[in-house]
Amino acid sequence: MLLTPILLVPLMASLACLLTPSRRVMEVLNVLAFAVALALGLRLLNQVLAVGFVAEWEEFLSADALSAWMVLLISAVSLAASLYAGRYFRRDLASGAVTPGRVKEFFVLTPLFAAGMFLVVLANNLGVMWFALEATALSSVLLVALYNRKTSLEAAWKYVMLGSLGLALALFATVCTYAAAVGLQPSEKLPSFNWSHLMTVAPQLDQRLIKLAFVFALVGYGTKAGLAPMHTWLPDAHSEAPSPTSAMLSGVSLKIALYALLRFHILTTQCVDSGFSRTLLLCFGLFSMFLAAPFILVQTNLKRLLAYSSLEHVGLICAGIGMNTPVTIFGALLHMGYHALTKPVLFFAAGNIHQTFHSLELRIIGPGVVKVLPVTVLLMGLAAVAAMGLPPFGLFYSELTVISGGFAAGKTFVSVLVLVALVAAFCGILTQLTRILLGIPKRERTSDATPWDGVGAMALLLVGLLVFSVWLPAPVLQLIQQAAGIVGGKP
Amino acid sequence: MKIDVLAIALQTGLVLLLAPLVSGCIKNWKAKLQNRRGPRVWQPYFDIIKFLRKDMVISEHVSWVFSAAPYVVFVTSLLVGVMVPIVTVQAPLGLFGGALAIIGLLALGRFFLALGGLDPASAFGGMGSSREMTLSAIAEPALMLAIFTVAITAGSTDLSRIVAEAQGSNLKLLNPAHLMAFAALFIVLLAETGRVPVDNPATHLELTMIHEAMLLEYSGRYLAFMEWGASIKQLVLMALLVNIFLPAGLAGDGSAASLGLALGVFLLKIFVLSGAVVLVETVNAKLRLFRVPDLLSAAFVLATLGLLSTFLFQ
Amino acid sequence: MIMTSLPSTEAGTQLITLLAALMLVLQLLLVVQRMLLTSIRIFALQSLMLAAIATVVAYYHSATHVYVIAVLTIIGKVLLLPRLLNRLVRRINIIQEIEPLLNAPTSMLICGGLTLLGYIVARPFTTLEKLGNNTLAIAITLLLTGFFLMFNRRKAITQVLGLLTVENGVMLAAVALTTYGMPLVVELGIFFDVMVAVMVLGILVYRIRESFASMDTSKLSQLKG
Amino acid sequence: MDNLDTLLNLGLLGYVAAAAAGLLFFRSEKLANLFSFGCASVAALCGIIFSVFSLATGAAAANQSFELFPSLIPYVRFSVRPDPLSVFFTLIVSLLGLALSLYSLGYARGFYGRKSVGVLGAFFNVLLLATTLVFLADNAFFFLIAWEIMALSAYCLVSYEHEKEETRRAGVLYFVMSHIGTGCIMLGFLLLFQASGSYGFETFQSLGDSMSAGKRNAAFLLFLVGFGVKAGIVPLHTWLPAAHPVAPSNVSALMSGVLIKTGIYGMTRVFFDFLGTPPNWWGVTVLTVGTISAVLGVLYALMQHDLKRLLAYHSIENIGIILMGLGAALMFLHTGHTLLASLALIAGLYHTINHALFKALLFLGAGAVLHSTHTRDMEEMGGLAKRMPKTALFFLVGAVAISALPPLNGFISEWLTYQSLLQGFGTTPSLIRLMFPLSGAMLALTSALAAACFVKAFGITFLAQPRSEHAAHAHEVSFTMLLGQAILTAACVFLGLFPTVFLTLFDPVTHQLTGHQLSAQLSVANGLVLSGVMSDGGTVSTLGITLVALCLLFVPFALWLVFAQSTKIRRGPTWDCGLKGLTPLMEYTATGFSKPIRMIFKALFRPRREVQREYDFSPYFAKTIRFEAHVEEIFETRIYRPLNRWVLRFSRRMRALQAGSIQAYLIYIFITLVLLLLFAL
C-alpha cells in the first residue's frame, strides 16, 4: 500500500486547507504534505528497484521505474514551491497585490494540482491518465488566473482554451488506442485498458490505427507539453502565474505531459517497428529548441525569458528521447531531473525581483539588481550558470551525454543541430541576464528590498543540484537506467 | 670556429678608424660634385675629437635612458662591425651571430636611438623617432628578403658561409637573383643610413630631418659616440653589401700579405660604392616622406623577384 | 423507447449513419450561424443526436452501461450545459456575433475540405466499425470543423461551443469505433471533466467580462513576444 | 616517480585551498588577500618544481595517467596524464602563477574598501586551477569540464569591475565567443569520440589516420576555429582587445600570458598528437592565419593609445608568430622532414613561453602604471621613468624582449622561427615553398613594427614630461608588485642568455610529438652558442654578444679617459626654437607617433578625423580646438556588427509569431494537425 497514500496525502491536504481559515496552517500543511509525498516517493523508488513493477487496486494504479522517477520530480518541485510560497504570499498580501481569498485558493489548488500530476504518473489506465491530466489542467488554470489582472486573465483564457483543445485531441488518441485494443478480441466484453496489458499485446495491434493515435497524441499532449508550434500558451501562462506556480508549471508539469506522450511513444515503438514516432519526436524537439533561441535573445520580460528557456530544455529532452539510443534516453531523463532542480530557483529569484521592482520588464528592472538584492542575484547567477549548461552543474553532463550518445549512434547532423541550438540559447540568456543583474542601479531602490527573502527554498534546491551533479547515488542511477530501458522499448 | 681575441681587436680598430674616413670622403666628394670645396676628408675625425673634449648640456626632463642610448648605439655598431667579414672570409665574431643577429643588433641600436630622441620632450625628437621607426619598419621586409635570397643559395645565415659560397663559384653578380638582391639592399642602405632620397643628412631644417632630429639634444661626448656609431653602421652596411656580392680578394688565411691585399681591395670596393652613393645623392632630390614607402616597396618587389629567380632561372 | 421492435442490426447501422449525418449537418449550420442563442440550441440538438446513437448502440449490443452514458449525455449536454450557457449569455446580454474571421462562403468551403480530409484519414479503418458505416469519418470531420469553429469566431462563448463540438466528435468516435463503448469509469471521468471544464470556463468568462467589459477575444492580445 | 605526483597533487590542492580561503575570509580583506594569493604562490611554486623536475629527469616521458579523485558519475573519469607537452605548459602556468600571485598581493590593496578582494582571489585561483587541469586532462570529458570552468572564471574576473558598462559588454562578448569556440571544440572531440569509441586521450593517439578524410578535415577545421577563438587568431580576435583592458591588471596578465596559450596547447595536442600525419593544406592554413594575425595584430596595436588595449593587440601578433612556427612544423611533417618539424615546433613552443613571460611582465607594468596614475590612456602619462624608475626598467626589458631585440628571449624564439622558415625553403619542390620566405619577410615587418610600437609605448608613457596631474604625482608601486615583475624580468633574461640550457627541457616534448631530441644538436661550443638544425645553418649566441659588448664598452671608457676627463655636465632647458619654454602639450603624443604608419596603411585603417574649432572674436584665432581621430577596425565593422544586427533583426521578426491573438495560436495547432494527418500517416 504505497501508491494510494501518495495520491491521498495531497488530496487530504487540499481538503484540510479548504477548511482551515489561518494562512500559517495552510502553509505548514502544504509543506508537510509534499514532504510526506517525497518520503513516500523515495520508498517507492526502493520498492520499484526491488520489484520492478508496483501495482495496486488490481492494477488500477501502477508504478514502474519511469513513473517512480516522475513522482520524485513532482514531489521535489512541489516541496520547494510550497516552501517558497509562504514568504512569497506574505509579501504579496503586505503589498496588496492579492486578496486573502485568492491566497486560500492557491493553498487549496496547489495540492490538487500535485495530486492530479501524481495520478497521471501512477494511472495504469490510459483513460484515467487522460482524466488526471484534465484535472491538472483545470486546477492550474485558476492558479494562473490568481492575480485577476487583465494580463493574467488573458493568459489563463489562452491556457485553458489551448489546453482543453489539446486534451480533446488526446482523448481522440486514447479512443483510437482503445479501439485498436477492442479490435483485437471482439469476443471479450470489455478488454482491460491498462497500459501494462496493452504493452504485452502491442505487436498485434492494428498499426495504422496506432499511428493515427500517436499523431493525435503528439498534437494533443504536445500542446500540454509545450512543444514548438503548440507552445504559444507557455510564455503567457508562466509569466502571469505566481512564481511558485510557474516554478511547478515549468519545472514539472511540462514533463508530466511529455510523460503521457512518452507512454504513447513506447506503445507505438512496440507496435510499429519503423522509427515513426521517433522521427516525429526528434523533429518537434529540434524545432522547439531552434524556435526558443530567437525569443530568448530579444525578450523584454524576465519570466517569459525563463519560460522560453524551459521550452528549449523540453525540446532537448524530446530530441534526446527521439534519438532513441540507451545513452541519449538516459541523458534526456537525467536532464529532466537536473532541469527540475534548476528552473524553480530561477523562477523564485524572478519572483523576488518582481516583488521588489514591481515589474518584470527588463528595461524597468534595469542594471544593478546585484546592488539591491545581492543574495538573490548570487543564487540566480548560480542557477543561470546551471541553466546555460556550464560544467560545475549537472545540466552540462546530461547535455553532453545526449549529444555524445547521438554521435555514437551515428546521428551526427542531428547532434550538431542540438549543440548549435544550445549555444544559441546560452548566448541569449547570458546577454539578457548580464544586462540586468550586473552594473549600478539607475535610481536608488526604496527600503522594501529585503535581501534574505525566500532564499531558503532556492538554496535548498541549488545544494541538491550541486550534490547530484557531483555524486549520482546508485539507486537513482539504477532507476534512471531502468526508466531509460522502458522508454527505449525493452519491456 | 673558435674566437681569437686578436682578430676582434684588430677589426674593431680598423672599423673605428675607417668609418669617419668613409663618411668624410662622401661629404667631400658630394661637395666637389656640386663644385663646392666642401669640408676636408679628415673633418669627421676632428669633429669627433672636438665633441669628446667639450662639456655636455643635458635637458632637465631626461631620464637615464637618454644617457644610456649613446653607449648602446655605439657598442651595437661596433659589435656589428666585428661580425661582418671585412678583410677575412671568416668574420672574427662570426660564431656568435650571423645575418639575423646583425639585423637584430642594428634594430636594438635604432630602438635606443629613438628612445633617446623622445626623452628630451621636444617635438623634433619625437618626430624624428616616429619617422625613423616607421621607415626602418617598412625597409625591414626588403632587407630580410634580400638576406633570405642570399642565404638560401648558401643554405645558411652565417655570413662567412655565404661569402665562401659566393667566392667559390665564378662571378656571382651576373646571376639575376644576386643582381636584384644587390639592388634591393642598395635601396635599403640608402634608407638605413639616411642618405638623400630618404633623408637629407646635411639639412638644418628640423622638420625635414629624420636621423639628425633624434641627435638634436645630444652634445659633447654623447654626440661623438652617436655620430661615430652612425658612421660605423654606414661602413658596416656598405661592407656587407660589397663583400657578399663582390667577395673577390677576401683573405682566406691570416698571413700578413693576404691581409694587406684584402685590405687594399676592400678599400677600393668601399670607395667605389661611396662614389655610387655620392652620385645617387647629387642626382636625386629628397623624396616626400610618404613617397619613401613606395621606394621601399619597390625594394621589396625587387627582393621578391630575386627570391623567385633563385629557382626560376636555375 | 420506440425502437424496441427493430428486427436486425442492418437497420441499426442505417439509423446510426443517419443520426451521424444529421450531427454533421448541424455542425455545418453552427459554422454559419450568427445568433448566439440559436448556436447553443443547435449544440443541444447535436448532443441529443449523439445520445440517440448511444442508445441504438446500447440496444444492439445490449451493453447496459452505454445506456448510462446516453442518459448522462442527455442530462449534461442537452439540458444542463445549454441552460448554463444561456444564463451566461443572458447575464452578459451579448446577442449578435459580429463578423467572424472568415465570411460564410469561405468557411463552408473549408468545412467541405475538412470533410474530405476526414474521409481520407478514416478510409483504412472502415472495417473496424461494427455499426453504421464511416461514422469514424464523420467523427473526425466533426473534430476538425469544431477546431475550425474555435478559431473562426471572436466571441469566447462560441469558442467554448467549438470546443464542445470537438468533444462531441470524439465521443461519437468512441461510440462508433468501440463496439461496447469505453469502460464505464473512463466514460464517467470524461463526462465529469467536461462538466468541470465548462464550469471553469464559465468562471473565467465571467471574470473576463468583468474586467474587460466585453467578450471579444481579440481584446485579449496584450501578451506579445 | 610518485613524489612528483604528490607534488602535483599538492599544487592543485594549494589552488583549491587558496580559492576556499578567498571565500572564507570574505569579510576581512587583508586576510583574504594574504591567504588566497599567498597560497596561490606556494601552489604555483610546487607546480614549477614539479614541471621542471619531471621534464628534466624525463619522468614525464613515462606519461602514465592517474586519477585525481574517484568519479561518482558514470562515463566520467577525472584522470590526469602529465606527459611532456602537458608538463611544459604546466610550467608556463605555474611560473606565471607565482609571479602574478606575488604581484596581486600588492595590486589587490587597490581594491580595499571598493570591491571584495576575497572574490577576486577565489576566482583567480579557480582560473589557475582550471587552466592547469586543462593542460593535464587525460580524457575529453574532463578537458571540456576544466575548459568551461576556466572560461566561466575568466568571465567572472573580466567583469569583476562590472560597474562600468564597457566592462559588462566586453565580458559578455568574451564569454559568448569563447562558448561558441567551446562548441566547436566539443564537436571536434565528439568526432574523435565517434571514431575511437571512448573519451580517453590515449585512444585518440594518431587517430587521424584511421578516420575518413572528410571527418578528419572537419575535425581539423573545428579544432582550428575552437582553439583559434581562445587563442585570438585574426578573424576571431575581436573579444581580446575588448576583454583584456577592462579586466584587473593581474587578471589580464594571466589571460594574456596563459589563457591564450590553452588555445595553442589545444592545437598542438590535436594537430600533432591526435590527427596523425597532416595533409599539406593544414600547414599552409595555419601558416597563413599566423602571418595575417601577426601583421594585422601589430598594425592595429600601433593605432591604440590605451596602454592595455595596445598590449592586447600585441598578444594577437605574438599568437600569429607562434602559429607560424606550428604551421611550418605541420608542413614539414607532411613532407616527412621530422627533424625540421621538431625545430619549427621548438621555435613555436619557445615563443609560447617567451610571450607568456614578457606579455605578463608588460601587463604587470601597465597595471603598476594604472595603479598609480588611475588611467590607461597614454596621452595622459609621461615622465614616469623618473617617478617610477624600477617599473620603467622592467617595462623597458619587456619592451626590448617583445620587439625581438638581441640579448633577450624574444630574439631567440624569432631566430629559431627564421631558421625553420629558411630551411623550409628547400623541402618542397612545389610553389608552396615560396610561402616560407614571404612569411619570413612578414615576420620581419611584424617585429620591426612591434619595435616601433614599443618605442611609442615606452617613450610616451615613461619618458619626457608628465602630461597630466595624475602622471605628475605618480609614485613607485609596492614591493610585492615589483617582486612579481622582477621574477618575470629575470626569467626573460635567463631565457634570452641561456637558450641551450632551457632547450634541454624541450627534448621530451619533441620526442613525444615528432620523435627527435634536438637539444644536443642545437647547442654548439658546450652550450655557449645556439645553432640551427642543418649542419651549419647559422649560429647565434646572445651570451657571447653580451660579453663582447661589455668588453667593447672599454673603448668609450678609454676615449673618456683620454679626452673627456675634465668635462663637466650641465642641465639646461630643451631647445625650443627660442619660444618661451616647452610645455608638456608640445610633446609628441601616441596618436602623433603612429601618424606616419596610419598614413602609409590608409587602405587598411580608413582613418577618420574630426576637428571642431570654436572662434571667439576673430575668425583667425580659434578659442578651443577639439581633435578626434578614429581608426576603423575592419573585422568589427565589416563582419561582427552586421552579423549582430542581422541576428537581432531576424529574432525581432520571429517575435511577430507570438502576436497575442488566440486565433493565430489555434491556427498554428490546426495547421500542424492537418499537415501531420496528410503527410505523416
mmCIF file of N, CA and C in Angstrom, chain A residues 102 105 125 127 130-131 134 138 141 145 148 150-151 153-155 157-158 160-161 164-165 168-169 171-172 175 178-179 182 186 189-190 208-209 212 216 236 240 299 304 308, chain C residues 61 121 124-125 128 140 143 147 150 156 159 163 166-167 170 173-174 177-178 180-183 189-190 193 196 201 204-205 207-208 211-212 217 220-225:
data_model
loop_
_atom_site.group_PDB
_atom_site.id
_atom_site.type_symbol
_atom_site.label_atom_id
_atom_site.label_comp_id
_atom_site.label_asym_id
_atom_site.label_seq_id
_atom_site.Cartn_x
_atom_site.Cartn_y
_atom_site.Cartn_z
ATOM 1 N N ARG A 102 -7.841 34.783 -2.402
ATOM 2 C CA ARG A 102 -7.041 34.182 -3.505
ATOM 3 C C ARG A 102 -5.926 33.329 -2.903
ATOM 4 N N GLU A 105 -7.221 30.181 -2.049
ATOM 5 C CA GLU A 105 -7.456 29.432 -3.295
ATOM 6 C C GLU A 105 -6.145 28.774 -3.729
ATOM 7 N N ASN A 125 -4.302 2.990 -16.398
ATOM 8 C CA ASN A 125 -5.281 3.030 -17.497
ATOM 9 C C ASN A 125 -5.119 4.362 -18.248
ATOM 10 N N GLY A 127 -7.130 5.970 -20.089
ATOM 11 C CA GLY A 127 -8.261 6.887 -19.926
ATOM 12 C C GLY A 127 -8.124 7.661 -18.621
ATOM 13 N N TRP A 130 -5.680 10.295 -18.916
ATOM 14 C CA TRP A 130 -6.205 11.497 -19.594
ATOM 15 C C TRP A 130 -7.018 12.326 -18.601
ATOM 16 N N PHE A 131 -7.823 11.609 -17.841
ATOM 17 C CA PHE A 131 -8.700 12.298 -16.873
ATOM 18 C C PHE A 131 -7.836 13.079 -15.872
ATOM 19 N N GLU A 134 -6.475 16.149 -17.396
ATOM 20 C CA GLU A 134 -7.509 17.194 -17.487
ATOM 21 C C GLU A 134 -7.665 17.875 -16.125
ATOM 22 N N LEU A 138 -7.220 21.883 -15.288
ATOM 23 C CA LEU A 138 -8.262 22.763 -14.735
ATOM 24 C C LEU A 138 -7.781 23.413 -13.434
ATOM 25 N N VAL A 141 -5.427 26.216 -14.142
ATOM 26 C CA VAL A 141 -5.955 27.426 -14.809
ATOM 27 C C VAL A 141 -6.262 28.487 -13.762
ATOM 28 N N ALA A 145 -4.755 32.261 -13.088
ATOM 29 C CA ALA A 145 -5.585 33.487 -13.070
ATOM 30 C C ALA A 145 -5.663 34.052 -11.665
ATOM 31 N N ASN A 148 -5.846 37.962 -11.089
ATOM 32 C CA ASN A 148 -7.034 38.663 -11.579
ATOM 33 C C ASN A 148 -6.694 39.982 -12.273
ATOM 34 N N LYS A 150 -5.647 41.969 -15.806
ATOM 35 C CA LYS A 150 -6.116 41.753 -17.192
ATOM 36 C C LYS A 150 -5.225 40.721 -17.876
ATOM 37 N N THR A 151 -3.901 40.915 -17.716
ATOM 38 C CA THR A 151 -2.984 40.034 -18.473
ATOM 39 C C THR A 151 -3.078 38.610 -17.939
ATOM 40 N N LEU A 153 -5.663 37.150 -16.663
ATOM 41 C CA LEU A 153 -6.907 36.531 -17.174
ATOM 42 C C LEU A 153 -6.712 36.105 -18.617
ATOM 43 N N GLU A 154 -6.059 36.990 -19.372
ATOM 44 C CA GLU A 154 -5.824 36.645 -20.784
ATOM 45 C C GLU A 154 -4.981 35.372 -20.863
ATOM 46 N N ALA A 155 -3.925 35.325 -20.041
ATOM 47 C CA ALA A 155 -3.038 34.142 -20.069
ATOM 48 C C ALA A 155 -3.846 32.905 -19.684
ATOM 49 N N TRP A 157 -7.053 32.415 -19.973
ATOM 50 C CA TRP A 157 -8.011 32.034 -21.023
ATOM 51 C C TRP A 157 -7.296 31.246 -22.116
ATOM 52 N N LYS A 158 -6.123 31.775 -22.523
ATOM 53 C CA LYS A 158 -5.404 31.066 -23.611
ATOM 54 C C LYS A 158 -4.981 29.697 -23.107
ATOM 55 N N VAL A 160 -6.378 27.783 -20.906
ATOM 56 C CA VAL A 160 -7.454 26.794 -20.777
ATOM 57 C C VAL A 160 -7.963 26.406 -22.162
ATOM 58 N N MET A 161 -8.081 27.388 -23.060
ATOM 59 C CA MET A 161 -8.621 27.041 -24.389
ATOM 60 C C MET A 161 -7.662 26.083 -25.104
ATOM 61 N N SER A 164 -7.478 22.675 -23.229
ATOM 62 C CA SER A 164 -8.649 21.782 -23.403
ATOM 63 C C SER A 164 -8.678 21.235 -24.814
ATOM 64 N N LEU A 165 -8.356 22.092 -25.777
ATOM 65 C CA LEU A 165 -8.347 21.586 -27.167
ATOM 66 C C LEU A 165 -7.329 20.449 -27.279
ATOM 67 N N ALA A 168 -8.653 17.415 -25.794
ATOM 68 C CA ALA A 168 -9.706 16.779 -26.611
ATOM 69 C C ALA A 168 -9.041 15.905 -27.679
ATOM 70 N N LEU A 169 -7.996 16.462 -28.308
ATOM 71 C CA LEU A 169 -7.292 15.665 -29.339
ATOM 72 C C LEU A 169 -6.670 14.429 -28.684
ATOM 73 N N LEU A 171 -7.769 12.924 -26.146
ATOM 74 C CA LEU A 171 -8.864 11.968 -25.858
ATOM 75 C C LEU A 171 -9.138 11.121 -27.089
ATOM 76 N N PHE A 172 -9.130 11.795 -28.250
ATOM 77 C CA PHE A 172 -9.377 11.056 -29.503
ATOM 78 C C PHE A 172 -8.298 9.982 -29.668
ATOM 79 N N VAL A 175 -9.060 7.163 -27.456
ATOM 80 C CA VAL A 175 -10.186 6.367 -28.036
ATOM 81 C C VAL A 175 -9.630 5.449 -29.113
ATOM 82 N N TYR A 178 -7.812 2.552 -27.653
ATOM 83 C CA TYR A 178 -8.733 1.577 -27.068
ATOM 84 C C TYR A 178 -9.440 0.790 -28.171
ATOM 85 N N ALA A 179 -9.780 1.522 -29.266
ATOM 86 C CA ALA A 179 -10.453 0.833 -30.385
ATOM 87 C C ALA A 179 -9.523 -0.259 -30.914
ATOM 88 N N VAL A 182 -9.754 -3.099 -28.657
ATOM 89 C CA VAL A 182 -11.046 -3.823 -28.807
ATOM 90 C C VAL A 182 -10.992 -4.669 -30.070
ATOM 91 N N PRO A 186 -12.657 -9.259 -30.353
ATOM 92 C CA PRO A 186 -14.058 -8.783 -30.376
ATOM 93 C C PRO A 186 -14.926 -9.552 -29.371
ATOM 94 N N LYS A 189 -15.904 -8.949 -23.589
ATOM 95 C CA LYS A 189 -16.794 -7.789 -23.417
ATOM 96 C C LYS A 189 -16.002 -6.479 -23.350
ATOM 97 N N LEU A 190 -15.194 -6.347 -22.288
ATOM 98 C CA LEU A 190 -14.513 -5.039 -22.092
ATOM 99 C C LEU A 190 -13.024 -5.305 -21.850
ATOM 100 N N ARG A 208 -1.954 0.892 -38.386
ATOM 101 C CA ARG A 208 -2.418 2.207 -38.915
ATOM 102 C C ARG A 208 -3.157 2.981 -37.821
ATOM 103 N N LEU A 209 -3.949 2.271 -37.062
ATOM 104 C CA LEU A 209 -4.727 2.959 -36.011
ATOM 105 C C LEU A 209 -3.780 3.532 -34.939
ATOM 106 N N LEU A 212 -2.264 6.636 -36.241
ATOM 107 C CA LEU A 212 -3.223 7.759 -36.161
ATOM 108 C C LEU A 212 -3.307 8.246 -34.706
ATOM 109 N N PHE A 216 -2.417 12.082 -33.126
ATOM 110 C CA PHE A 216 -3.295 12.937 -32.302
ATOM 111 C C PHE A 216 -2.684 13.132 -30.911
ATOM 112 N N ASP A 236 2.948 32.933 -21.946
ATOM 113 C CA ASP A 236 1.927 33.761 -21.276
ATOM 114 C C ASP A 236 1.628 33.178 -19.894
ATOM 115 N N GLU A 240 2.556 34.965 -16.184
ATOM 116 C CA GLU A 240 1.482 35.644 -15.435
ATOM 117 C C GLU A 240 1.160 34.914 -14.136
ATOM 118 N N GLN A 299 14.105 39.018 -25.756
ATOM 119 C CA GLN A 299 12.987 39.009 -24.800
ATOM 120 C C GLN A 299 13.016 40.295 -23.959
ATOM 121 N N ARG A 304 9.084 35.568 -19.016
ATOM 122 C CA ARG A 304 8.899 34.962 -20.355
ATOM 123 C C ARG A 304 10.238 34.409 -20.826
ATOM 124 N N TYR A 308 10.738 30.580 -22.060
ATOM 125 C CA TYR A 308 11.307 30.112 -23.341
ATOM 126 C C TYR A 308 12.502 29.205 -23.073
ATOM 127 N N HIS C 61 -26.098 -3.927 -28.842
ATOM 128 C CA HIS C 61 -25.062 -4.776 -28.206
ATOM 129 C C HIS C 61 -25.461 -5.096 -26.778
ATOM 130 N N VAL C 121 -8.626 10.299 -44.090
ATOM 131 C CA VAL C 121 -7.944 9.741 -42.908
ATOM 132 C C VAL C 121 -8.674 8.479 -42.463
ATOM 133 N N PRO C 124 -8.893 3.829 -44.214
ATOM 134 C CA PRO C 124 -8.400 2.471 -43.916
ATOM 135 C C PRO C 124 -9.081 1.820 -42.725
ATOM 136 N N PHE C 125 -9.913 2.587 -41.966
ATOM 137 C CA PHE C 125 -10.418 1.964 -40.752
ATOM 138 C C PHE C 125 -11.880 1.519 -40.879
ATOM 139 N N LEU C 128 -13.212 -1.636 -39.209
ATOM 140 C CA LEU C 128 -13.326 -1.779 -37.746
ATOM 141 C C LEU C 128 -14.738 -1.482 -37.252
ATOM 142 N N ILE C 140 -14.230 12.380 -37.205
ATOM 143 C CA ILE C 140 -13.017 13.198 -37.433
ATOM 144 C C ILE C 140 -13.408 14.533 -38.055
ATOM 145 N N LEU C 143 -14.612 16.765 -35.449
ATOM 146 C CA LEU C 143 -13.457 17.256 -34.653
ATOM 147 C C LEU C 143 -12.789 18.425 -35.364
ATOM 148 N N PHE C 147 -12.777 22.406 -34.415
ATOM 149 C CA PHE C 147 -11.492 23.093 -34.262
ATOM 150 C C PHE C 147 -11.520 24.389 -35.082
ATOM 151 N N MET C 150 -13.530 27.020 -33.613
ATOM 152 C CA MET C 150 -12.924 27.719 -32.463
ATOM 153 C C MET C 150 -12.125 28.924 -32.913
ATOM 154 N N ALA C 156 -15.972 34.581 -26.981
ATOM 155 C CA ALA C 156 -15.468 33.492 -26.123
ATOM 156 C C ALA C 156 -16.476 32.345 -26.089
ATOM 157 N N GLN C 159 -16.267 30.123 -28.935
ATOM 158 C CA GLN C 159 -15.056 29.270 -28.878
ATOM 159 C C GLN C 159 -15.346 28.080 -27.963
ATOM 160 N N LEU C 163 -15.242 24.109 -28.865
ATOM 161 C CA LEU C 163 -14.542 23.079 -28.087
ATOM 162 C C LEU C 163 -15.497 21.929 -27.782
ATOM 163 N N VAL C 166 -16.013 19.736 -30.673
ATOM 164 C CA VAL C 166 -14.849 18.836 -30.845
ATOM 165 C C VAL C 166 -15.022 17.635 -29.926
ATOM 166 N N GLU C 167 -15.440 17.951 -28.692
ATOM 167 C CA GLU C 167 -15.600 16.878 -27.696
ATOM 168 C C GLU C 167 -16.697 15.921 -28.154
ATOM 169 N N VAL C 170 -15.319 13.543 -30.612
ATOM 170 C CA VAL C 170 -14.521 12.468 -30.003
ATOM 171 C C VAL C 170 -15.447 11.407 -29.424
ATOM 172 N N ALA C 173 -16.732 9.208 -32.041
ATOM 173 C CA ALA C 173 -15.736 8.202 -32.443
ATOM 174 C C ALA C 173 -15.719 7.074 -31.415
ATOM 175 N N ALA C 174 -15.766 7.471 -30.129
ATOM 176 C CA ALA C 174 -15.710 6.431 -29.078
ATOM 177 C C ALA C 174 -16.861 5.446 -29.279
ATOM 178 N N LEU C 177 -16.379 3.470 -32.839
ATOM 179 C CA LEU C 177 -15.258 2.517 -33.037
ATOM 180 C C LEU C 177 -15.378 1.357 -32.071
ATOM 181 N N THR C 178 -15.602 1.694 -30.793
ATOM 182 C CA THR C 178 -15.564 0.577 -29.832
ATOM 183 C C THR C 178 -16.964 -0.024 -29.746
ATOM 184 N N TYR C 180 -18.456 -1.819 -27.564
ATOM 185 C CA TYR C 180 -19.273 -1.655 -26.351
ATOM 186 C C TYR C 180 -18.925 -0.330 -25.646
ATOM 187 N N GLY C 181 -18.330 0.614 -26.378
ATOM 188 C CA GLY C 181 -18.004 1.891 -25.723
ATOM 189 C C GLY C 181 -16.837 1.683 -24.756
ATOM 190 N N MET C 182 -16.439 2.788 -24.189
ATOM 191 C CA MET C 182 -15.241 2.749 -23.313
ATOM 192 C C MET C 182 -15.649 2.178 -21.950
ATOM 193 N N PRO C 183 -14.672 1.739 -21.186
ATOM 194 C CA PRO C 183 -15.019 1.263 -19.834
ATOM 195 C C PRO C 183 -15.763 2.370 -19.070
ATOM 196 N N GLY C 189 -15.384 9.522 -16.027
ATOM 197 C CA GLY C 189 -14.318 10.528 -15.847
ATOM 198 C C GLY C 189 -14.419 11.605 -16.913
ATOM 199 N N ILE C 190 -14.573 11.143 -18.146
ATOM 200 C CA ILE C 190 -14.605 12.121 -19.258
ATOM 201 C C ILE C 190 -15.802 13.039 -19.086
ATOM 202 N N ASP C 193 -15.292 15.527 -16.380
ATOM 203 C CA ASP C 193 -14.274 16.521 -16.794
ATOM 204 C C ASP C 193 -14.883 17.589 -17.665
ATOM 205 N N VAL C 196 -16.833 19.940 -15.494
ATOM 206 C CA VAL C 196 -15.990 20.871 -14.707
ATOM 207 C C VAL C 196 -15.357 21.892 -15.635
ATOM 208 N N LEU C 201 -14.694 27.348 -17.384
ATOM 209 C CA LEU C 201 -14.753 28.343 -18.485
ATOM 210 C C LEU C 201 -15.764 29.430 -18.124
ATOM 211 N N LEU C 204 -14.248 31.831 -15.759
ATOM 212 C CA LEU C 204 -13.261 32.707 -16.456
ATOM 213 C C LEU C 204 -13.993 33.730 -17.318
ATOM 214 N N VAL C 205 -15.010 33.251 -18.056
ATOM 215 C CA VAL C 205 -15.718 34.200 -18.946
ATOM 216 C C VAL C 205 -16.308 35.314 -18.093
ATOM 217 N N ARG C 207 -15.273 36.412 -15.221
ATOM 218 C CA ARG C 207 -14.225 37.349 -14.716
ATOM 219 C C ARG C 207 -13.717 38.226 -15.853
ATOM 220 N N ILE C 208 -13.537 37.596 -17.055
ATOM 221 C CA ILE C 208 -13.038 38.419 -18.188
ATOM 222 C C ILE C 208 -14.080 39.488 -18.499
ATOM 223 N N SER C 211 -13.663 42.346 -16.122
ATOM 224 C CA SER C 211 -12.525 43.291 -16.199
ATOM 225 C C SER C 211 -12.378 43.846 -17.595
ATOM 226 N N PHE C 212 -12.858 43.118 -18.633
ATOM 227 C CA PHE C 212 -12.634 43.655 -19.989
ATOM 228 C C PHE C 212 -13.876 44.338 -20.543
ATOM 229 N N THR C 217 -12.545 38.200 -27.881
ATOM 230 C CA THR C 217 -11.203 37.689 -27.529
ATOM 231 C C THR C 217 -10.094 38.481 -28.243
ATOM 232 N N LEU C 220 -8.092 40.312 -26.052
ATOM 233 C CA LEU C 220 -7.135 39.607 -25.179
ATOM 234 C C LEU C 220 -5.815 39.422 -25.932
ATOM 235 N N SER C 221 -5.112 40.515 -26.258
ATOM 236 C CA SER C 221 -3.864 40.296 -27.029
ATOM 237 C C SER C 221 -2.775 41.229 -26.536
ATOM 238 N N GLN C 222 -2.683 41.421 -25.198
ATOM 239 C CA GLN C 222 -1.601 42.313 -24.724
ATOM 240 C C GLN C 222 -0.285 41.553 -24.570
ATOM 241 N N LEU C 223 -0.366 40.236 -24.325
ATOM 242 C CA LEU C 223 0.882 39.495 -24.046
ATOM 243 C C LEU C 223 1.552 39.155 -25.374
ATOM 244 N N LYS C 224 2.601 39.904 -25.701
ATOM 245 C CA LYS C 224 3.237 39.682 -27.022
ATOM 246 C C LYS C 224 4.671 39.204 -26.813
ATOM 247 N N GLY C 225 5.295 38.645 -27.874
ATOM 248 C CA GLY C 225 6.728 38.376 -27.939
ATOM 249 C C GLY C 225 7.236 37.280 -27.015
#
